[in-house]
PDB file of C-alpha atoms (C1' of nucleotides) in Angstrom:
ATOM      1  CA  MET A   1     165.216  57.243 127.103  1.00  0.00           C
ATOM      2  CA  SER A   2     163.060  60.172 127.991  1.00  0.00           C
ATOM      3  CA  GLN A   3     164.581  60.193 131.496  1.00  0.00           C
ATOM      4  CA  LEU A   4     168.021  60.761 129.991  1.00  0.00           C
ATOM      5  CA  SER A   5     166.779  63.681 127.948  1.00  0.00           C
ATOM      6  CA  VAL A   6     164.884  65.147 130.872  1.00  0.00           C
ATOM      7  CA  GLY A   7     168.057  65.123 132.968  1.00  0.00           C
ATOM      8  CA  GLN A   8     169.658  67.642 130.629  1.00  0.00           C
ATOM      9  CA  TRP A   9     166.942  70.155 131.375  1.00  0.00           C
ATOM     10  CA  GLY A  10     167.749  70.621 135.040  1.00  0.00           C
ATOM     11  CA  ARG A  11     165.411  69.858 137.903  1.00  0.00           C
ATOM     12  CA  ALA A  12     161.665  69.857 137.526  1.00  0.00           C
ATOM     13  CA  VAL A  13     160.274  73.010 139.103  1.00  0.00           C
ATOM     14  CA  ASP A  14     158.559  72.556 142.462  1.00  0.00           C
ATOM     15  CA  ARG A  15     155.181  73.766 143.654  1.00  0.00           C
ATOM     16  CA  GLU A  16     156.776  76.782 145.354  1.00  0.00           C
ATOM     17  CA  PHE A  17     158.093  78.043 142.014  1.00  0.00           C
ATOM     18  CA  PHE A  18     154.585  79.124 141.094  1.00  0.00           C
ATOM     19  CA  GLN A  19     153.978  80.948 144.395  1.00  0.00           C
ATOM     20  CA  GLN A  20     155.349  84.322 143.381  1.00  0.00           C
ATOM     21  CA  ASP A  21     153.964  87.523 141.959  1.00  0.00           C
ATOM     22  CA  THR A  22     152.424  86.979 138.541  1.00  0.00           C
ATOM     23  CA  GLU A  23     154.813  89.293 136.691  1.00  0.00           C
ATOM     24  CA  ILE A  24     157.865  87.761 138.401  1.00  0.00           C
ATOM     25  CA  LEU A  25     156.563  84.318 137.509  1.00  0.00           C
ATOM     26  CA  ALA A  26     155.838  85.303 133.915  1.00  0.00           C
ATOM     27  CA  ARG A  27     159.434  86.475 133.482  1.00  0.00           C
ATOM     28  CA  ALA A  28     160.783  83.432 135.343  1.00  0.00           C
ATOM     29  CA  LEU A  29     158.939  81.086 132.995  1.00  0.00           C
ATOM     30  CA  LEU A  30     160.991  82.389 130.065  1.00  0.00           C
ATOM     31  CA  GLY A  31     163.837  79.960 129.475  1.00  0.00           C
ATOM     32  CA  THR A  32     162.236  77.056 131.327  1.00  0.00           C
ATOM     33  CA  ILE A  33     161.477  73.798 129.542  1.00  0.00           C
ATOM     34  CA  LEU A  34     157.911  72.584 129.113  1.00  0.00           C
ATOM     35  CA  ALA A  35     157.677  68.836 128.495  1.00  0.00           C
ATOM     36  CA  HIS A  36     154.702  66.601 127.818  1.00  0.00           C
ATOM     37  CA  GLU A  37     154.962  62.825 128.026  1.00  0.00           C
ATOM     38  CA  THR A  38     152.216  60.908 126.248  1.00  0.00           C
ATOM     39  CA  PRO A  39     151.871  57.326 124.993  1.00  0.00           C
ATOM     40  CA  GLU A  40     152.886  58.683 121.587  1.00  0.00           C
ATOM     41  CA  GLY A  41     156.179  59.994 122.942  1.00  0.00           C
ATOM     42  CA  LEU A  42     157.911  62.943 124.564  1.00  0.00           C
ATOM     43  CA  THR A  43     157.718  66.486 123.226  1.00  0.00           C
ATOM     44  CA  ALA A  44     159.370  69.501 124.825  1.00  0.00           C
ATOM     45  CA  GLY A  45     160.248  73.106 124.167  1.00  0.00           C
ATOM     46  CA  ARG A  46     161.895  76.111 125.776  1.00  0.00           C
ATOM     47  CA  VAL A  47     159.498  78.893 126.741  1.00  0.00           C
ATOM     48  CA  VAL A  48     160.331  82.009 124.712  1.00  0.00           C
ATOM     49  CA  GLU A  49     157.144  84.114 124.876  1.00  0.00           C
ATOM     50  CA  VAL A  50     154.356  84.591 127.459  1.00  0.00           C
ATOM     51  CA  GLU A  51     151.536  86.988 128.345  1.00  0.00           C
ATOM     52  CA  MET A  52     150.064  87.625 131.786  1.00  0.00           C
ATOM     53  CA  TYR A  53     146.400  88.150 132.557  1.00  0.00           C
ATOM     54  CA  ARG A  54     145.540  89.798 135.844  1.00  0.00           C
ATOM     55  CA  GLY A  55     141.980  89.126 137.001  1.00  0.00           C
ATOM     56  CA  ALA A  56     139.857  92.004 138.216  1.00  0.00           C
ATOM     57  CA  LYS A  57     142.522  94.586 137.241  1.00  0.00           C
ATOM     58  CA  ASP A  58     142.539  93.442 133.633  1.00  0.00           C
ATOM     59  CA  ARG A  59     139.681  93.759 131.165  1.00  0.00           C
ATOM     60  CA  ALA A  60     141.394  91.296 128.835  1.00  0.00           C
ATOM     61  CA  ALA A  61     141.377  88.492 131.406  1.00  0.00           C
ATOM     62  CA  HIS A  62     138.779  85.737 131.310  1.00  0.00           C
ATOM     63  CA  SER A  63     138.537  86.192 135.082  1.00  0.00           C
ATOM     64  CA  TYR A  64     137.850  89.952 134.834  1.00  0.00           C
ATOM     65  CA  ARG A  65     134.328  89.680 136.214  1.00  0.00           C
ATOM     66  CA  GLY A  66     135.660  88.032 139.353  1.00  0.00           C
ATOM     67  CA  VAL A  67     133.201  85.146 139.335  1.00  0.00           C
ATOM     68  CA  PRO A  68     134.468  81.656 138.433  1.00  0.00           C
ATOM     69  CA  THR A  69     132.638  79.898 135.608  1.00  0.00           C
ATOM     70  CA  ALA A  70     132.835  76.327 134.378  1.00  0.00           C
ATOM     71  CA  ARG A  71     135.610  77.404 132.021  1.00  0.00           C
ATOM     72  CA  THR A  72     137.627  79.647 134.349  1.00  0.00           C
ATOM     73  CA  GLN A  73     137.242  77.710 137.607  1.00  0.00           C
ATOM     74  CA  VAL A  74     140.859  76.531 137.723  1.00  0.00           C
ATOM     75  CA  MET A  75     142.121  80.100 137.189  1.00  0.00           C
ATOM     76  CA  PHE A  76     140.726  80.976 140.624  1.00  0.00           C
ATOM     77  CA  GLY A  77     142.377  77.996 142.292  1.00  0.00           C
ATOM     78  CA  PRO A  78     145.942  77.583 143.607  1.00  0.00           C
ATOM     79  CA  PRO A  79     148.849  78.483 141.282  1.00  0.00           C
ATOM     80  CA  GLY A  80     150.843  76.101 139.115  1.00  0.00           C
ATOM     81  CA  HIS A  81     147.947  74.287 137.471  1.00  0.00           C
ATOM     82  CA  ALA A  82     147.087  74.179 133.770  1.00  0.00           C
ATOM     83  CA  TYR A  83     144.312  76.451 132.535  1.00  0.00           C
ATOM     84  CA  VAL A  84     143.396  75.242 129.035  1.00  0.00           C
ATOM     85  CA  TYR A  85     140.633  76.830 126.980  1.00  0.00           C
ATOM     86  CA  PHE A  86     139.191  76.301 123.526  1.00  0.00           C
ATOM     87  CA  ILE A  87     139.107  79.268 121.160  1.00  0.00           C
ATOM     88  CA  TYR A  88     137.858  80.154 117.675  1.00  0.00           C
ATOM     89  CA  GLY A  89     136.203  76.785 117.312  1.00  0.00           C
ATOM     90  CA  MET A  90     139.461  74.937 116.645  1.00  0.00           C
ATOM     91  CA  HIS A  91     142.390  75.862 118.872  1.00  0.00           C
ATOM     92  CA  TYR A  92     143.450  75.235 122.452  1.00  0.00           C
ATOM     93  CA  CYS A  93     145.537  77.655 124.507  1.00  0.00           C
ATOM     94  CA  LEU A  94     147.635  76.670 127.536  1.00  0.00           C
ATOM     95  CA  ASN A  95     148.016  78.926 130.555  1.00  0.00           C
ATOM     96  CA  VAL A  96     149.798  78.610 133.891  1.00  0.00           C
ATOM     97  CA  VAL A  97     147.568  79.574 136.797  1.00  0.00           C
ATOM     98  CA  ALA A  98     149.216  82.277 138.911  1.00  0.00           C
ATOM     99  CA  ALA A  99     148.431  84.233 142.101  1.00  0.00           C
ATOM    100  CA  PRO A 100     147.102  82.786 145.380  1.00  0.00           C
ATOM    101  CA  ASP A 101     144.007  80.618 145.715  1.00  0.00           C
ATOM    102  CA  GLY A 102     140.914  82.734 145.135  1.00  0.00           C
ATOM    103  CA  VAL A 103     142.617  85.231 142.781  1.00  0.00           C
ATOM    104  CA  GLY A 104     142.031  84.693 139.063  1.00  0.00           C
ATOM    105  CA  GLU A 105     145.339  85.316 137.293  1.00  0.00           C
ATOM    106  CA  ALA A 106     147.177  83.298 134.654  1.00  0.00           C
ATOM    107  CA  ILE A 107     150.068  83.315 132.208  1.00  0.00           C
ATOM    108  CA  LEU A 108     149.451  82.360 128.586  1.00  0.00           C
ATOM    109  CA  LEU A 109     152.243  80.419 126.876  1.00  0.00           C
ATOM    110  CA  ARG A 110     152.550  82.010 123.434  1.00  0.00           C
ATOM    111  CA  ALA A 111     155.634  80.378 121.947  1.00  0.00           C
ATOM    112  CA  LEU A 112     158.231  77.669 122.514  1.00  0.00           C
ATOM    113  CA  GLU A 113     161.551  76.811 120.943  1.00  0.00           C
ATOM    114  CA  PRO A 114     161.158  73.103 120.119  1.00  0.00           C
ATOM    115  CA  ILE A 115     163.879  70.921 121.654  1.00  0.00           C
ATOM    116  CA  ALA A 116     162.599  67.332 121.777  1.00  0.00           C
ATOM    117  CA  GLY A 117     160.153  65.210 119.824  1.00  0.00           C
ATOM    118  CA  LEU A 118     160.230  67.407 116.732  1.00  0.00           C
ATOM    119  CA  GLU A 119     159.074  64.644 114.421  1.00  0.00           C
ATOM    120  CA  LEU A 120     156.060  63.949 116.634  1.00  0.00           C
ATOM    121  CA  MET A 121     155.313  67.666 116.787  1.00  0.00           C
ATOM    122  CA  ALA A 122     155.437  67.864 113.002  1.00  0.00           C
ATOM    123  CA  LYS A 123     153.058  64.923 112.720  1.00  0.00           C
ATOM    124  CA  ARG A 124     150.577  66.542 115.117  1.00  0.00           C
ATOM    125  CA  ARG A 125     150.877  69.849 113.269  1.00  0.00           C
ATOM    126  CA  ARG A 126     150.463  68.078 109.913  1.00  0.00           C
ATOM    127  CA  LEU A 127     153.758  69.413 108.613  1.00  0.00           C
ATOM    128  CA  ALA A 128     155.974  67.430 106.254  1.00  0.00           C
ATOM    129  CA  TRP A 129     158.989  65.648 107.760  1.00  0.00           C
ATOM    130  CA  PRO A 130     161.888  66.356 107.665  1.00  0.00           C
ATOM    131  CA  LEU A 131     161.356  70.032 108.378  1.00  0.00           C
ATOM    132  CA  GLY A 132     163.030  72.862 106.544  1.00  0.00           C
ATOM    133  CA  SER A 133     164.244  75.766 108.686  1.00  0.00           C
ATOM    134  CA  ARG A 134     161.136  77.792 107.911  1.00  0.00           C
ATOM    135  CA  ALA A 135     158.866  74.921 108.903  1.00  0.00           C
ATOM    136  CA  ALA A 136     160.820  74.397 112.136  1.00  0.00           C
ATOM    137  CA  ARG A 137     160.099  77.974 113.149  1.00  0.00           C
ATOM    138  CA  ASN A 138     156.437  77.346 112.387  1.00  0.00           C
ATOM    139  CA  LEU A 139     156.134  74.403 114.786  1.00  0.00           C
ATOM    140  CA  THR A 140     155.417  76.148 118.098  1.00  0.00           C
ATOM    141  CA  ASN A 141     155.473  79.929 117.472  1.00  0.00           C
ATOM    142  CA  GLY A 142     151.929  80.651 118.617  1.00  0.00           C
ATOM    143  CA  PRO A 143     149.613  79.590 121.441  1.00  0.00           C
ATOM    144  CA  GLY A 144     147.419  77.351 119.296  1.00  0.00           C
ATOM    145  CA  LYS A 145     150.430  75.866 117.533  1.00  0.00           C
ATOM    146  CA  LEU A 146     152.300  74.912 120.695  1.00  0.00           C
ATOM    147  CA  ALA A 147     149.199  73.330 122.215  1.00  0.00           C
ATOM    148  CA  SER A 148     148.757  71.277 119.069  1.00  0.00           C
ATOM    149  CA  ALA A 149     152.436  70.297 118.841  1.00  0.00           C
ATOM    150  CA  LEU A 150     152.513  69.136 122.493  1.00  0.00           C
ATOM    151  CA  SER A 151     149.031  67.594 122.282  1.00  0.00           C
ATOM    152  CA  VAL A 152     147.549  69.798 124.977  1.00  0.00           C
ATOM    153  CA  SER A 153     143.756  69.915 125.147  1.00  0.00           C
ATOM    154  CA  LYS A 154     140.957  69.906 127.703  1.00  0.00           C
ATOM    155  CA  ALA A 155     142.332  66.575 128.939  1.00  0.00           C
ATOM    156  CA  GLN A 156     145.155  68.533 130.594  1.00  0.00           C
ATOM    157  CA  TYR A 157     142.813  71.068 132.250  1.00  0.00           C
ATOM    158  CA  GLY A 158     143.809  71.511 135.900  1.00  0.00           C
ATOM    159  CA  LEU A 159     146.939  69.349 135.865  1.00  0.00           C
ATOM    160  CA  PRO A 160     149.683  70.364 138.348  1.00  0.00           C
ATOM    161  CA  LEU A 161     152.560  71.585 136.209  1.00  0.00           C
ATOM    162  CA  TRP A 162     155.282  70.523 138.654  1.00  0.00           C
ATOM    163  CA  SER A 163     154.270  66.864 139.022  1.00  0.00           C
ATOM    164  CA  SER A 164     152.220  65.592 136.100  1.00  0.00           C
ATOM    165  CA  SER A 165     152.966  64.286 132.616  1.00  0.00           C
ATOM    166  CA  LEU A 166     152.898  67.949 131.588  1.00  0.00           C
ATOM    167  CA  ARG A 167     155.532  69.801 133.589  1.00  0.00           C
ATOM    168  CA  PHE A 168     158.232  72.453 133.654  1.00  0.00           C
ATOM    169  CA  TYR A 169     162.000  72.019 134.111  1.00  0.00           C
ATOM    170  CA  GLN A 170     164.321  74.777 135.266  1.00  0.00           C
ATOM    171  CA  GLY A 171     166.390  74.879 132.090  1.00  0.00           C
ATOM    172  CA  GLU A 172     170.058  75.734 131.937  1.00  0.00           C
ATOM    173  CA  SER A 173     170.541  79.169 133.424  1.00  0.00           C
ATOM    174  CA  PRO A 174     168.281  82.055 134.407  1.00  0.00           C
ATOM    175  CA  LEU A 175     167.870  84.832 131.863  1.00  0.00           C
ATOM    176  CA  SER A 176     169.205  88.290 132.572  1.00  0.00           C
ATOM    177  CA  MET A 177     166.876  91.279 132.527  1.00  0.00           C
ATOM    178  CA  ALA A 178     168.574  92.491 129.363  1.00  0.00           C
ATOM    179  CA  GLU A 179     167.481  89.403 127.467  1.00  0.00           C
ATOM    180  CA  ILE A 180     163.781  89.945 128.193  1.00  0.00           C
ATOM    181  CA  ARG A 181     161.664  92.331 126.158  1.00  0.00           C
ATOM    182  CA  GLU A 182     158.128  93.488 126.918  1.00  0.00           C
ATOM    183  CA  GLY A 183     155.254  94.943 124.952  1.00  0.00           C
ATOM    184  CA  PRO A 184     151.461  94.981 124.542  1.00  0.00           C
ATOM    185  CA  ARG A 185     149.577  91.710 124.354  1.00  0.00           C
ATOM    186  CA  ILE A 186     148.243  90.297 121.094  1.00  0.00           C
ATOM    187  CA  ASN A 187     144.638  90.355 119.828  1.00  0.00           C
ATOM    188  CA  ILE A 188     142.936  91.931 122.833  1.00  0.00           C
ATOM    189  CA  GLY A 189     141.745  95.140 121.180  1.00  0.00           C
ATOM    190  CA  TYR A 190     138.391  94.759 122.932  1.00  0.00           C
ATOM    191  CA  ALA A 191     140.037  95.379 126.337  1.00  0.00           C
ATOM    192  CA  GLY A 192     140.188  99.192 126.209  1.00  0.00           C
ATOM    193  CA  GLU A 193     143.069 100.683 128.168  1.00  0.00           C
ATOM    194  CA  ALA A 194     144.272  97.222 129.200  1.00  0.00           C
ATOM    195  CA  ALA A 195     145.115  96.502 125.569  1.00  0.00           C
ATOM    196  CA  HIS A 196     148.119  98.836 125.974  1.00  0.00           C
ATOM    197  CA  TYR A 197     149.577  97.318 129.141  1.00  0.00           C
ATOM    198  CA  PRO A 198     153.079  95.893 128.421  1.00  0.00           C
ATOM    199  CA  TRP A 199     152.185  92.447 129.685  1.00  0.00           C
ATOM    200  CA  ARG A 200     153.701  90.329 126.936  1.00  0.00           C
ATOM    201  CA  PHE A 201     157.257  89.140 127.602  1.00  0.00           C
ATOM    202  CA  TRP A 202     159.641  87.429 125.221  1.00  0.00           C
ATOM    203  CA  ILE A 203     163.297  86.504 124.776  1.00  0.00           C
ATOM    204  CA  GLN A 204     164.994  89.156 122.698  1.00  0.00           C
ATOM    205  CA  GLY A 205     166.036  87.985 119.271  1.00  0.00           C
ATOM    206  CA  ASN A 206     164.689  84.468 119.628  1.00  0.00           C
ATOM    207  CA  PRO A 207     163.500  83.281 116.183  1.00  0.00           C
ATOM    208  CA  PHE A 208     160.655  81.212 117.649  1.00  0.00           C
ATOM    209  CA  VAL A 209     158.772  84.185 119.135  1.00  0.00           C
ATOM    210  CA  SER A 210     155.369  84.653 117.441  1.00  0.00           C
ATOM    211  CA  ARG A 211     155.834  88.382 116.759  1.00  0.00           C
ATOM    212  CA  THR A 212     158.445  91.040 117.459  1.00  0.00           C
TER     213      THR A 212
ATOM    214  C1'  DT B   1     156.050  90.809 103.580  1.00  0.00           C
ATOM    215  C1'  DG B   2     151.955  92.265 104.799  1.00  0.00           C
ATOM    216  C1'  DA B   3     146.848  92.737 104.810  1.00  0.00           C
ATOM    217  C1'  DT B   4     142.578  90.452 104.674  1.00  0.00           C
ATOM    218  C1'  DC B   5     139.356  86.918 105.459  1.00  0.00           C
ATOM    219  C1'  DG B   6     137.010  82.450 106.345  1.00  0.00           C
ATOM    220  C1'  DA B   7     136.819  78.382 109.284  1.00  0.00           C
ATOM    221  C1'  DT B   8     134.382  76.583 113.349  1.00  0.00           C
ATOM    222  C1'  DG B   9     132.215  75.700 117.909  1.00  0.00           C
ATOM    223  C1'  DC B  10     132.473  76.801 122.751  1.00  0.00           C
ATOM    224  C1'  DT B  11     131.233  80.280 126.283  1.00  0.00           C
ATOM    225  C1'  DC B  12     128.682  83.672 128.248  1.00  0.00           C
ATOM    226  C1'  DT B  13     124.941  87.172 127.980  1.00  0.00           C
TER     227       DT B  13
ATOM    228  C1'  DG C   1     123.067  85.195 119.258  1.00  0.00           C
ATOM    229  C1'  DA C   2     127.535  87.548 119.411  1.00  0.00           C
ATOM    230  C1'  DG C   3     132.153  87.333 120.157  1.00  0.00           C
ATOM    231  C1'  DC C   4     136.536  85.198 120.602  1.00  0.00           C
ATOM    232  C1'  DA C   5     144.086  85.464 124.477  1.00  0.00           C
ATOM    233  C1'  DT C   6     144.150  81.798 116.432  1.00  0.00           C
ATOM    234  C1'  DC C   7     145.727  79.901 112.186  1.00  0.00           C
ATOM    235  C1'  DG C   8     146.443  79.242 107.342  1.00  0.00           C
ATOM    236  C1'  DA C   9     145.215  80.339 102.691  1.00  0.00           C
ATOM    237  C1'  DT C  10     145.012  83.821  99.395  1.00  0.00           C
ATOM    238  C1'  DC C  11     145.998  88.018  97.092  1.00  0.00           C
ATOM    239  C1'  DA C  12     148.551  92.271  96.279  1.00  0.00           C
ATOM    240  C1'  DA C  13     152.893  94.413  95.744  1.00  0.00           C
TER     241       DA C  13
END
DNA sequence: TGATCGATGCTCT
DNA sequence: GAGCATCGATCAA
């Protein structure tokens, strides 16, 4: 059954998809489908909001100091793998590793538009089912929420996002430049000048974006 | 509709 | 020991 659904989302991306400049990749991720198959079932959503973090050039990046740590190790590896970290004592955040091996860059997935497995997502998010329209918007419109809804945690750390149970599909059609908006990233006030860089990208007018 | 604040524990200094 | 790429509850308007 899941194979049928997956077919509607176009081809799975390949390894080469991730081998492009981090900003190009961040924009290209908008509109793709992220799917996670688990024993509980399939959940998937369309990527509608991302932020990029650029290593040594970027005070907001976990990799800013340039030295890999136990947490950030995968960020410095080859692109296309999952960088998952635990934050505020209760949430996970999912990133796509970008840039060549040895360079610590990544793209944070901030919001999805849910498209498959909504009941399972609601269960994981502890929301009542069936969902009202407000609750549907609340399913995956934030980095911690989407990780919870898709059941992403440290168990997915380092997974290749073109060939594992957690992977991207191309989606229907590429977005035009006019559909993509950009602005400063969220909650990085500690990062000085970098806090103002317009490194958050989202699909204009999409109701599942975390903020506008 | 928006501002404020507490929860909670890992990560790094 | 301090801080954190968040979320949800609560309160004011």
